[in-house]
Amino acid sequence: MTRTLFTDARLIDPDADTETRGWLLVENGRIAAIGGGADMPQTDARIDCAGKCLAPGLVDLGVKVCEPGERHKESYRSAGRAAAAGGVTTMITRPDTLPAIDSPEALEFVSRRANAAAEVNVLPMAALTKGRDGREMTEIGFLMDAGAVAFTDCDHVVRDTKVLARALSYARGLGALVIGHIQEPVLSAGAAATSGKFASLYGLPAVSPMAERMGLDRDIALIEMTGVRYHVDQVTTARALPALRRARDNGLDLSAGTSIHHLTLNEFDVGGYRTFFKVKPPLRAEDDRMAVVEAVRNGLIDTISSMHTPQDEESKRLPFEEAASGAVGLETLLPAALRLYHSGDLSLPVLFRALSRNPARRLGLPCGRLSAGAPADLVLFDPDTPFVLDRWTLQSKSKNTPFDGQRMQGKVLATYVAGQAVFESINA
Amino acid sequence: MSFSQSHLLGIEPLAPADITTILDLADQYVALNRRDVKHADALAGLTQINMFFENSTRTQASFELAGKRLGADVMNMSMQASSVKKGETLIDTALTLNAMHPDLLVVRHPHSGAVDLLAQKVNCAVLNAGDGRHEHPTQALLDALTIRRAKGRLHRLSIAICGDIAHSRVARSNIILLGKMENRVRLVGPPTLMPAGIADFGVEVFEDMEEGLRDVDVVMMLRLQRERMDGGFIPSEREYYFRYGLDADKLSYASPDAIVMHPGPMNRGVEIDGEIADDINRSVIQEQVEMGVAVRMAAMDLLARNLRARSKEVMA
């Protein structure tokens, strides 16, 4: 029986919404007990946290690992290392690979690769329609048996509402969770920016932020029609929030996420056509960003993810319109989220509610909590350590981070999966 | 005479003094261009490459002539026909050309920001000859020179820019330049051709031509591209001409001495009535073409001076 005691920790408990000074006992890979004061259990192994923060490890919903198809951009090994370095103990991976993960065979392949190569937990999602083409639903039942935790076509929106309605009905029958991208596809086609002063000044093809509301409205009607369990991948605009609120109040089984980039950056960051800031949907106005931060604070938006999307240099060193979308985020998710803590917008328990507890709970996972019986998936971090991010130090194979050269505050000191250290900072 | 830039990527980075410097020098080149012997040696020994990733006859000819009149070795590359078709990226193309040691690179590209990107990868002076919907700085400068010569000043004028603002890099560069020089800018056009958030640029927006043209000193028409004429952005050519085409009736709302401008090529009977375009008392459209050569000579001359000054620093 292995027992490890974490002493003198600042324990961040998202369930109780508290930060307390105390100790945490890990036994056989699970959290066994938590307490304060000097009355500590006796163990051989002790980790002195020296007053730093100990929180449930991050559960990142929507990570792209480029296997199969584009291993030069990211493999399970490199993504696993990046996750561990970023305090992410569970990656929920996306099926938008080449080819898409739309069959039990493909899913078994990635699960096998993930288990062999990554030290953190990896749970795969599968496509909702074959080839993410929006024409025929995938074998949702078989895929669930093979371990798919949710179904999504990622940034491909199912345009045919009849196909989508049937897929959602079928998914409801199996209790499957469907994750949708709500940007209205016709209006969004070809857009590289959000319409407004910035896009007009830079002459970029742009989409109205209203495209998000439109897509959300359609999907809300379909959720009401089918009763499916549904999660929105990214809500990024103020105008979508009242619709989300109403649907929630009407009792629909609807949750929502947002991306760390939309929470911490705005359209002006694109500056002189910096393609590392090209994400999907495009970065929004500052008013939208502030509204989304507030929605995370008041719980209307449940989850924050990195939307980790590796792209190689060649895909990004192009004119802005031609450049690929997406940014890596596994390692910067926590330091970027801590910007919202340092700015006074969100407390640490509220942050970990969105980073760890809510995504775990939505997927029915036992992790994401700091309570006895939960897996000892933990992150130890110092929220105050300042550093300047150098993208070449990232563990990901692709280095396309928008935070390159930026000042960050907050560093992961160690990451534990089932009580075992999978990352320890050399400077700790 | 000083010019702060090492490239001419847009009007946005220019200070009002830079603009005045270019226009003053261009005035001298207008005089040169009207002489029998139209030759100077400001660019002698330098190599100018015109790289056009998008079709152009007028702008390319104007840049070519400007370079030749100043004694540069000018080469034209039509990029649609070349390596781009073979899958080469913009940056690789830039690096290839850079290895040939050009001094001036004139670039037009269908995507906004592409010329900025290219300028980061080469060590010669880059001139933007139009990038997507972003900027077309030499067009705005030649428009400014035309206005200054016709009106005697380039400040406190009321200027209406009419038509397809949304897809126009000419409009953007002009809005920025005329704003920097402290003019009142009005934009006139149907809402489908007006960019979002444009009111934040310090301009007034009108949907009606008569209101928009009331008492203005300059009427600047924009070209309506053929592919936007049918149903997508406007219902039809004839309805557009009726509501937004510049004819004598609509022009009568402008100041009696207002001048009429158009960057060309014109669609007569779509955005402008042929008679107005040819009216030598109102239209300065031919002068714009003439000023274009002079402005491009001035811009390349100033950039070449900065190039030489920099290489002297390196030597020293």
XYZ file of C-alpha atoms in Angstrom:
744
model
C 0.000 0.000 0.000
C 1.564 3.311 -1.085
C 0.770 6.386 0.921
C 1.940 9.887 0.165
C 1.181 12.937 2.228
C 1.141 16.409 0.691
C 1.797 18.847 3.527
C 1.473 22.602 3.922
C -0.623 23.003 0.764
C -3.023 25.731 -0.255
C -5.880 23.396 -1.184
C -8.133 24.648 -3.957
C -11.499 22.906 -3.656
C -13.868 23.815 -6.487
C -16.782 21.847 -4.965
C -16.696 23.650 -1.645
C -15.587 26.890 -3.340
C -12.797 27.250 -0.784
C -9.042 27.715 -0.467
C -7.682 26.285 2.755
C -4.258 25.598 4.210
C -3.819 21.912 5.012
C -2.643 18.431 4.029
C -3.847 15.818 1.605
C -3.277 12.097 1.869
C -2.988 9.920 -1.222
C -3.415 6.189 -0.879
C -3.231 3.736 -3.792
C -3.684 6.441 -6.375
C -6.718 7.971 -4.727
C -7.262 10.847 -2.388
C -7.771 9.194 1.007
C -8.188 12.125 3.349
C -7.847 15.865 3.623
C -7.330 17.882 6.721
C -5.917 20.957 8.377
C -3.858 21.578 11.447
C -0.974 19.608 12.910
C -2.820 16.324 13.362
C -1.415 14.596 10.291
C -1.349 10.934 9.305
C 2.089 9.280 9.458
C 3.530 8.245 6.078
C 6.914 7.322 4.665
C 6.580 9.597 1.641
C 5.944 13.258 2.224
C 5.781 16.111 -0.239
C 6.188 19.544 1.275
C 4.095 21.926 -0.826
C 5.610 24.952 0.936
C 2.350 26.854 0.876
C 1.825 26.485 -2.862
C -1.510 25.644 -4.483
C -2.699 22.063 -4.802
C -5.750 21.620 -7.017
C -7.507 18.892 -8.992
C -5.672 18.361 -12.290
C -7.118 20.036 -15.355
C -9.581 18.149 -17.556
C -9.106 19.624 -21.010
C -12.148 19.060 -23.169
C -11.328 19.216 -26.871
C -7.625 18.560 -27.365
C -6.424 17.859 -30.879
C -3.675 15.267 -31.106
C -2.722 14.825 -34.716
C -2.663 11.027 -34.755
C -3.536 9.537 -37.141
C -2.518 11.623 -40.126
C -0.291 14.495 -39.028
C 2.055 13.118 -36.432
C 4.646 15.732 -37.351
C 2.345 18.318 -35.759
C 1.604 16.449 -32.536
C 1.828 12.867 -31.332
C 0.347 11.281 -28.226
C 3.823 11.297 -26.722
C 4.416 15.020 -27.272
C 0.865 15.983 -26.345
C 1.126 13.877 -23.193
C 4.314 15.658 -22.173
C 2.745 19.044 -22.910
C -0.321 18.142 -20.863
C 1.767 16.990 -17.923
C 3.846 20.182 -18.048
C 0.633 22.204 -18.096
C -1.079 20.484 -15.182
C -3.584 18.778 -17.469
C -4.216 15.303 -16.050
C -6.982 14.309 -18.459
C -7.095 15.103 -22.167
C -10.422 14.636 -23.928
C -9.247 14.292 -27.516
C -10.974 15.465 -30.673
C -11.808 13.245 -33.643
C -10.885 15.833 -36.331
C -7.847 13.875 -37.442
C -6.980 12.577 -40.920
C -8.963 10.407 -41.335
C -11.603 11.336 -38.757
C -12.132 9.010 -35.817
C -15.516 7.751 -36.900
C -15.293 3.974 -36.474
C -14.699 1.698 -33.463
C -11.515 0.453 -35.172
C -10.063 3.941 -35.478
C -11.041 4.688 -31.902
C -9.344 1.543 -30.634
C -6.214 2.528 -32.553
C -5.978 5.933 -30.907
C -6.798 4.541 -27.469
C -3.988 2.033 -27.821
C -1.547 4.702 -29.006
C -2.602 7.060 -26.240
C -2.205 4.498 -23.478
C 1.221 3.493 -24.747
C 2.576 6.982 -25.266
C 0.953 9.417 -22.862
C 1.334 9.427 -19.095
C -1.785 11.476 -18.470
C -5.317 10.142 -18.874
C -6.549 10.265 -22.439
C -10.226 9.835 -23.240
C -11.211 9.995 -26.881
C -14.241 11.562 -28.476
C -15.630 10.232 -31.751
C -17.198 11.892 -34.760
C -20.968 12.325 -34.790
C -21.212 11.718 -38.549
C -19.054 9.576 -40.814
C -16.047 11.477 -42.099
C -17.452 14.529 -40.260
C -19.386 14.995 -43.479
C -22.793 15.663 -41.973
C -24.526 12.957 -43.995
C -24.679 9.700 -42.024
C -24.407 9.189 -38.294
C -21.543 7.088 -36.950
C -21.951 3.826 -35.020
C -22.607 5.680 -31.804
C -23.342 2.532 -29.801
C -20.236 0.622 -30.861
C -18.134 3.724 -30.398
C -19.409 4.133 -26.848
C -18.556 0.502 -26.160
C -15.073 1.190 -27.507
C -14.682 4.083 -25.087
C -15.883 7.245 -26.813
C -16.831 9.727 -24.102
C -18.629 12.195 -26.384
C -19.553 12.768 -30.022
C -18.627 15.773 -32.084
C -17.905 16.815 -35.641
C -15.681 19.574 -34.204
C -15.654 22.647 -36.386
C -17.691 20.956 -39.123
C -21.275 21.979 -38.496
C -23.921 19.470 -39.576
C -25.865 21.638 -42.000
C -28.643 19.199 -42.776
C -31.024 19.577 -39.857
C -32.754 16.310 -40.656
C -29.478 14.406 -40.370
C -28.624 16.259 -37.173
C -32.070 15.726 -35.628
C -31.819 11.980 -36.236
C -28.260 11.749 -34.943
C -29.264 13.668 -31.802
C -32.330 11.453 -31.250
C -30.239 8.334 -31.661
C -27.588 9.716 -29.303
C -30.267 10.510 -26.709
C -31.449 6.909 -26.864
C -27.966 5.824 -25.784
C -27.455 8.649 -23.302
C -24.494 9.923 -25.334
C -23.156 13.444 -24.898
C -22.987 15.463 -28.113
C -20.652 18.434 -28.442
C -21.514 21.035 -31.040
C -19.798 23.936 -32.776
C -22.451 26.608 -33.031
C -21.069 29.009 -35.634
C -23.661 29.328 -38.421
C -21.681 27.785 -41.296
C -22.894 29.782 -44.310
C -22.308 33.134 -42.679
C -18.986 31.939 -41.262
C -17.584 30.584 -44.537
C -14.280 32.206 -45.466
C -14.167 34.470 -42.420
C -10.793 35.171 -40.831
C -11.929 37.771 -38.305
C -14.969 39.093 -36.448
C -16.696 41.875 -38.331
C -16.213 45.304 -36.852
C -13.719 48.111 -36.728
C -10.680 45.877 -36.559
C -11.561 43.625 -39.505
C -12.566 46.662 -41.553
C -9.285 48.433 -40.849
C -7.211 45.383 -41.735
C -9.360 44.451 -44.714
C -10.002 40.901 -43.513
C -13.020 38.830 -44.550
C -15.158 38.805 -41.433
C -18.188 37.169 -39.882
C -20.775 38.870 -37.707
C -20.683 37.732 -34.067
C -24.387 37.073 -34.597
C -23.461 33.867 -36.478
C -22.842 32.295 -33.076
C -26.288 33.242 -31.740
C -27.884 31.914 -34.916
C -26.185 28.529 -34.660
C -26.970 28.306 -30.956
C -30.650 29.102 -31.545
C -30.920 26.336 -34.111
C -29.249 23.805 -31.866
C -31.365 24.792 -28.863
C -34.479 24.003 -30.907
C -33.021 20.616 -31.822
C -32.093 19.876 -28.207
C -35.633 20.698 -27.156
C -36.950 18.491 -29.960
C -34.762 15.463 -29.207
C -33.933 15.759 -25.501
C -30.241 15.029 -26.158
C -27.432 15.779 -23.691
C -25.583 18.599 -25.388
C -22.477 20.667 -24.764
C -21.482 23.735 -26.781
C -17.752 23.664 -27.536
C -17.156 27.413 -27.423
C -19.428 30.300 -26.510
C -17.486 33.454 -27.289
C -19.953 36.324 -27.754
C -22.155 38.382 -25.454
C -25.154 38.029 -27.728
C -25.255 34.231 -27.383
C -25.455 34.350 -23.576
C -29.142 35.299 -23.070
C -30.211 32.459 -25.392
C -28.043 30.059 -23.416
C -29.536 31.326 -20.154
C -33.109 30.885 -21.405
C -32.462 27.366 -22.667
C -30.897 26.441 -19.336
C -33.822 27.934 -17.405
C -36.194 25.936 -19.584
C -34.553 22.805 -18.252
C -32.666 21.634 -21.341
C -29.688 19.377 -20.694
C -27.307 21.940 -22.127
C -23.862 22.928 -20.942
C -21.357 25.288 -22.499
C -17.653 25.801 -22.733
C -15.332 28.502 -23.927
C -11.695 28.626 -24.933
C -8.891 30.157 -22.951
C -7.955 32.282 -25.959
C -11.364 33.906 -26.151
C -11.183 34.570 -22.407
C -7.806 36.252 -22.431
C -7.322 37.789 -25.891
C -9.361 39.980 -28.184
C -9.460 40.813 -31.882
C -6.906 43.600 -31.584
C -4.254 41.092 -30.514
C -4.099 39.944 -34.141
C -2.245 43.237 -34.669
C -0.127 43.176 -37.809
C -1.709 39.997 -39.211
C -0.189 37.686 -36.613
C -1.401 34.278 -37.700
C -0.759 32.615 -34.323
C -3.818 34.572 -33.193
C -6.002 33.071 -35.906
C -8.407 30.730 -34.155
C -11.861 29.383 -34.850
C -14.187 31.105 -34.175
C -12.122 34.278 -34.632
C -11.132 36.378 -31.611
C -13.888 38.742 -30.549
C -14.307 42.312 -29.395
C -13.287 43.265 -25.854
C -16.947 43.640 -24.797
C -17.561 40.040 -25.797
C -14.498 38.860 -23.926
C -15.620 40.595 -20.753
C -19.146 39.190 -21.053
C -17.761 35.673 -21.453
C -15.496 36.083 -18.404
C -18.537 37.157 -16.400
C -20.476 34.133 -17.700
C -17.723 31.850 -16.418
C -17.850 33.627 -13.067
C -21.604 33.259 -12.665
C -21.605 29.654 -13.912
C -23.531 30.136 -17.151
C -20.451 28.919 -18.999
C -19.387 25.643 -17.412
C -15.991 24.776 -18.839
C -12.765 26.386 -20.036
C -10.597 24.422 -22.453
C -7.407 25.064 -24.327
C -8.861 24.023 -27.715
C -5.326 22.788 -28.279
C -4.811 22.791 -32.061
C -1.250 22.182 -33.216
C -0.209 23.697 -36.543
C 3.263 23.552 -38.033
C 5.223 26.610 -39.107
C 4.332 26.144 -42.769
C 0.598 26.250 -42.065
C 1.008 29.541 -40.230
C 3.660 31.381 -42.267
C 1.118 32.468 -44.850
C -1.012 35.527 -45.514
C -3.614 35.708 -42.714
C -6.547 34.595 -44.862
C -4.692 31.520 -46.087
C -3.120 30.548 -42.773
C -4.479 27.600 -40.777
C -6.600 28.264 -37.686
C -5.858 27.122 -34.175
C -3.376 27.498 -31.359
C -1.623 25.095 -29.026
C -2.757 25.512 -25.445
C -2.110 22.550 -23.173
C 0.868 24.145 -21.454
C -0.457 27.684 -21.413
C -4.001 26.889 -20.280
C -3.296 27.317 -16.571
C -0.912 30.306 -16.732
C -3.297 32.090 -19.105
C -6.293 31.277 -16.893
C -4.374 32.712 -13.947
C -4.431 36.070 -15.711
C -8.108 36.151 -14.816
C -7.207 35.401 -11.202
C -4.570 38.121 -11.063
C -6.925 40.605 -12.698
C -9.445 39.937 -9.915
C -12.081 38.546 -12.278
C -12.169 34.934 -11.086
C -11.162 33.247 -7.836
C -9.026 30.114 -7.892
C -11.920 27.798 -6.866
C -14.071 29.290 -9.640
C -11.268 28.762 -12.153
C -10.859 25.121 -11.154
C -14.594 24.619 -11.261
C -14.383 25.449 -14.983
C -10.992 23.855 -15.672
C -11.367 20.598 -13.735
C -14.607 19.880 -11.916
C -17.223 20.794 -14.528
C -15.689 19.036 -17.539
C -15.140 15.904 -15.422
C -18.670 16.003 -14.087
C -20.212 16.587 -17.514
C -18.417 13.516 -18.839
C -19.240 11.456 -15.756
C -15.607 11.118 -14.668
C -14.632 10.638 -11.028
C -11.735 13.135 -11.245
C -11.805 16.921 -11.046
C -12.497 16.970 -7.321
C -10.451 17.422 -4.191
C -12.295 14.973 -1.993
C -11.770 11.560 -0.486
C -12.279 8.748 -2.957
C -11.463 10.785 -6.043
C -8.444 9.817 -8.168
C -5.295 11.604 -7.044
C -4.982 13.604 -10.259
C -3.418 16.758 -8.939
C -1.579 19.857 -9.982
C 0.803 21.695 -7.693
C 1.454 25.250 -8.837
C 2.676 28.621 -7.749
C 0.194 31.209 -9.002
C 2.638 34.069 -8.598
C 5.864 33.011 -10.357
C 6.395 35.418 -13.238
C 7.967 34.324 -16.508
C 8.162 35.299 -20.149
C 6.912 32.551 -22.412
C 9.339 31.304 -25.038
C 7.459 29.156 -27.517
C 10.517 27.040 -28.288
C 10.463 25.714 -24.727
C 7.019 24.150 -25.210
C 6.749 20.363 -25.172
C 4.296 20.261 -28.087
C 5.782 19.454 -31.470
C 4.012 22.522 -32.837
C 4.886 25.865 -31.303
C 1.942 27.946 -32.501
C 1.087 29.756 -29.285
C -0.301 33.294 -29.253
C 1.410 33.863 -25.895
C 4.969 33.754 -27.284
C 7.049 36.498 -25.706
C 4.260 37.492 -23.355
C 4.539 37.951 -19.624
C 2.729 35.224 -17.716
C 2.302 34.718 -14.003
C 1.886 31.269 -12.529
C 3.858 28.103 -13.044
C 3.120 24.421 -12.675
C 5.518 22.879 -10.148
C 4.354 19.281 -10.427
C 1.595 17.188 -11.928
C 0.361 13.893 -10.485
C -1.787 11.274 -12.174
C -3.198 8.651 -9.792
C -0.713 9.852 -7.219
C 2.325 9.396 -9.478
C 4.356 12.408 -10.559
C 4.222 12.780 -14.339
C 5.881 16.183 -14.325
C 8.144 17.988 -11.892
C 9.519 21.424 -12.621
C 13.307 21.492 -12.498
C 13.178 24.917 -10.879
C 10.849 23.799 -8.106
C 13.422 66.525 -46.855
C 13.017 63.438 -44.726
C 10.968 60.310 -44.983
C 10.674 58.047 -41.957
C 9.963 54.700 -43.606
C 12.000 51.922 -45.139
C 8.964 50.418 -46.891
C 5.719 51.831 -48.220
C 3.279 49.230 -46.920
C 0.324 51.480 -46.299
C -0.817 54.963 -45.360
C -1.424 53.903 -41.754
C 2.276 53.959 -40.722
C 2.949 57.355 -42.365
C 3.112 60.628 -40.452
C 1.501 63.698 -42.055
C 5.038 65.011 -42.667
C 5.874 61.840 -44.652
C 2.828 62.390 -46.822
C 3.758 66.014 -47.455
C 7.329 64.989 -48.282
C 6.154 62.526 -50.927
C 3.696 64.994 -52.443
C 6.245 67.826 -52.584
C 8.767 65.655 -54.375
C 6.045 64.304 -56.665
C 5.244 67.883 -57.704
C 8.811 68.170 -59.016
C 8.443 64.921 -60.921
C 5.214 66.136 -62.506
C 7.280 68.962 -63.985
C 9.938 66.512 -65.167
C 7.333 64.275 -66.779
C 5.989 67.189 -68.778
C 9.394 67.973 -70.311
C 10.671 66.563 -73.601
C 13.422 64.631 -71.934
C 11.726 62.755 -69.100
C 14.722 61.277 -67.429
C 16.473 61.473 -64.101
C 18.961 59.157 -62.478
C 17.657 58.876 -58.911
C 17.362 55.087 -59.231
C 20.306 54.518 -61.552
C 21.972 51.184 -60.900
C 19.083 49.929 -58.788
C 16.900 46.944 -59.632
C 13.139 47.192 -59.336
C 10.997 44.062 -59.499
C 7.258 44.337 -59.983
C 5.558 41.262 -58.542
C 1.865 41.152 -59.309
C -0.046 38.224 -57.837
C -3.234 39.785 -59.130
C -4.094 41.182 -62.553
C -3.161 44.768 -63.165
C -2.459 46.808 -66.239
C -2.613 50.387 -65.086
C -0.807 50.184 -61.766
C 1.895 47.924 -63.124
C 2.466 50.189 -66.145
C 2.612 53.218 -63.886
C 5.216 51.635 -61.582
C 7.224 50.406 -64.558
C 7.274 53.816 -66.180
C 8.140 55.497 -62.877
C 11.105 53.198 -62.387
C 12.343 53.570 -65.946
C 12.129 57.360 -65.874
C 14.364 57.335 -62.821
C 16.879 55.001 -64.430
C 16.170 51.761 -62.553
C 16.433 48.332 -64.154
C 12.823 47.202 -64.086
C 11.602 43.643 -64.282
C 7.939 42.600 -64.360
C 6.860 39.273 -62.961
C 3.351 38.056 -63.437
C 3.055 35.745 -60.485
C -0.177 34.077 -61.509
C 1.653 32.382 -64.322
C 4.669 31.283 -62.352
C 5.742 29.276 -59.355
C 2.662 30.119 -57.293
C 0.815 27.714 -59.562
C 3.418 25.104 -58.735
C 2.621 25.359 -55.030
C 5.453 27.589 -53.859
C 4.572 29.607 -50.767
C 4.729 33.382 -50.708
C 7.689 33.313 -48.352
C 9.701 30.953 -50.534
C 8.992 33.162 -53.529
C 10.163 36.157 -51.520
C 13.358 34.436 -50.431
C 14.104 33.368 -54.001
C 13.718 36.897 -55.280
C 15.650 38.304 -52.364
C 18.625 36.199 -53.362
C 18.714 38.145 -56.650
C 19.383 41.369 -54.683
C 16.602 43.617 -55.858
C 16.500 47.110 -54.346
C 12.827 47.870 -54.793
C 10.063 45.316 -54.727
C 6.610 46.393 -55.872
C 3.981 43.870 -54.780
C 0.295 43.379 -55.377
C -1.422 40.411 -53.711
C -5.068 39.312 -53.407
C -4.805 38.793 -49.626
C -4.768 41.497 -46.978
C -1.493 41.600 -45.076
C 0.436 39.528 -47.619
C 2.726 42.436 -48.538
C 3.545 43.095 -44.856
C 4.450 39.434 -44.476
C 6.691 39.549 -47.514
C 8.407 42.737 -46.329
C 9.475 40.943 -43.142
C 11.410 38.379 -45.177
C 13.402 40.506 -47.622
C 16.033 43.179 -47.149
C 15.054 45.555 -49.921
C 12.440 48.307 -49.891
C 8.917 46.985 -50.464
C 6.094 49.032 -51.970
C 2.534 47.847 -51.559
C 0.712 48.064 -54.881
C -2.491 46.777 -53.275
C -3.076 43.922 -50.814
C -6.541 42.367 -50.665
C -9.009 44.792 -49.137
C -6.373 46.341 -46.934
C -4.380 49.198 -48.482
C -3.290 50.713 -51.785
C -1.073 53.540 -50.581
C 0.207 54.925 -53.897
C -3.374 55.293 -55.107
C -4.273 57.363 -52.029
C -1.127 59.459 -52.490
C -1.867 60.152 -56.142
C -5.421 61.062 -55.203
C -4.066 63.409 -52.538
C -1.699 65.047 -55.013
C -4.522 65.478 -57.521
C -6.723 67.085 -54.870
C -3.942 69.333 -53.605
C -3.185 70.598 -57.113
C -6.846 71.095 -58.006
C -7.963 72.654 -54.725
C -4.720 74.331 -53.655
C -4.747 72.555 -50.288
C -5.138 69.140 -48.682
C -6.874 70.052 -45.434
C -10.312 71.212 -44.341
C -11.950 69.814 -47.442
C -15.171 67.885 -47.484
C -14.701 64.697 -49.494
C -17.283 62.054 -50.384
C -16.098 58.530 -51.230
C -18.914 56.684 -52.981
C -19.720 53.112 -53.886
C -18.191 49.780 -52.897
C -16.338 50.793 -49.732
C -16.419 47.279 -48.241
C -14.231 45.607 -50.854
C -12.053 48.589 -51.636
C -8.454 49.013 -50.536
C -8.481 52.372 -52.332
C -11.227 53.559 -49.988
C -9.351 52.400 -46.884
C -6.113 54.117 -47.824
C -7.961 57.273 -48.773
C -9.993 57.335 -45.555
C -6.797 57.048 -43.534
C -4.834 59.602 -45.560
C -7.569 62.203 -45.752
C -8.235 61.782 -42.040
C -4.544 62.243 -41.177
C -4.521 65.464 -43.208
C -7.591 66.761 -41.327
C -10.340 66.598 -43.890
C -13.999 65.683 -43.434
C -14.646 62.334 -45.050
C -18.089 61.066 -45.998
C -18.820 57.569 -47.208
C -21.795 57.011 -49.464
C -23.119 53.647 -50.556
C -25.680 50.913 -49.933
C -25.362 49.150 -46.559
C -24.294 45.902 -48.248
C -21.159 47.626 -49.547
C -20.326 49.423 -46.276
C -17.835 47.700 -43.932
C -18.915 46.939 -40.349
C -17.816 49.378 -37.672
C -16.805 51.975 -40.248
C -18.362 54.849 -38.291
C -15.561 54.362 -35.730
C -13.049 55.582 -38.315
C -14.150 59.179 -37.833
C -16.192 59.353 -41.020
C -19.834 60.157 -41.724
C -21.856 57.442 -43.425
C -24.683 58.124 -45.884
C -26.946 55.742 -47.751
C -28.360 58.429 -49.982
C -26.273 60.107 -52.700
C -27.988 63.485 -52.632
C -27.523 63.857 -48.890
C -24.036 62.451 -49.014
C -22.841 64.749 -51.785
C -24.352 67.917 -50.366
C -21.767 70.731 -50.581
C -18.723 68.474 -50.817
C -15.519 69.707 -52.495
C -14.455 66.360 -53.890
C -16.494 63.425 -55.190
C -14.485 60.244 -55.314
C -16.210 57.363 -57.112
C -15.121 53.751 -56.673
C -15.197 50.972 -59.174
C -17.938 48.372 -58.697
C -16.475 45.011 -59.566
C -18.417 42.937 -62.045
C -18.694 39.903 -59.809
C -20.530 41.944 -57.185
C -23.146 43.341 -59.537
C -25.648 40.538 -59.804
C -27.878 39.936 -56.844
C -25.190 39.309 -54.224
C -24.529 42.788 -52.936
C -26.828 44.915 -55.091
C -29.956 43.848 -56.990
C -28.820 44.922 -60.461
C -26.588 47.245 -62.425
C -29.462 49.468 -63.449
C -30.826 49.919 -59.943
C -27.302 50.703 -58.736
C -26.809 53.282 -61.463
C -30.153 54.843 -60.653
C -29.460 55.138 -56.938
C -25.661 55.496 -56.738
C -24.318 56.254 -60.223
C -22.851 59.737 -60.465
C -24.752 61.816 -63.010
C -25.223 65.555 -63.508
C -28.288 65.598 -61.295
C -26.594 64.013 -58.296
C -23.433 66.059 -58.851
C -25.517 69.242 -58.671
C -25.850 68.674 -54.907
C -22.084 68.995 -54.466
C -20.294 72.323 -54.233
C -20.362 74.086 -57.655
C -16.582 73.723 -58.044
C -16.422 70.138 -56.799
C -14.051 67.859 -58.670
C -14.860 64.296 -59.716
C -12.359 61.474 -59.248
C -12.235 57.779 -60.101
C -9.327 55.349 -59.589
C -10.133 53.537 -62.818
C -10.888 51.481 -64.710
C -14.371 52.970 -64.960
C -17.665 51.228 -65.637
C -19.430 53.947 -67.563
C -23.136 53.786 -66.910
C -22.696 51.796 -63.711
C -21.014 53.966 -61.116
C -20.440 57.019 -63.289
C -22.126 58.695 -66.221
C -19.831 58.941 -69.268
C -20.439 62.644 -69.739
C -19.391 63.501 -66.192
C -16.272 61.387 -66.547
C -15.288 63.299 -69.677
C -16.256 66.774 -68.464
C -12.923 68.589 -68.397
C -14.305 71.207 -66.034
C -15.229 68.684 -63.359
C -13.411 65.418 -63.939
C -9.752 65.050 -62.902
C -9.619 61.379 -63.797
C -6.868 61.815 -66.410
C -4.823 63.972 -64.011
C -5.030 61.122 -61.489
C -3.274 58.842 -63.957
C -0.595 61.466 -64.585
C -0.077 62.047 -60.848
C 0.212 58.303 -60.374
C 3.513 58.127 -62.245
C 4.917 61.145 -60.383
C 3.876 59.891 -56.945
C 5.406 56.484 -57.594
C 8.645 58.124 -58.757
C 8.704 60.172 -55.560
C 7.967 57.200 -53.301
C 10.645 55.035 -54.901
C 13.156 57.891 -54.877
C 12.624 58.479 -51.134
C 12.851 54.783 -50.300
C 16.032 54.490 -52.380
C 17.582 57.419 -50.492
C 16.852 55.623 -47.207
C 18.312 52.418 -48.648
C 21.517 54.197 -49.617
C 21.750 55.960 -46.278
C 21.400 52.611 -44.519
C 24.050 50.886 -46.623
C 26.397 53.809 -45.975
C 25.864 53.301 -42.246
C 26.726 49.644 -42.638
C 29.903 50.520 -44.543
C 30.999 53.088 -41.975
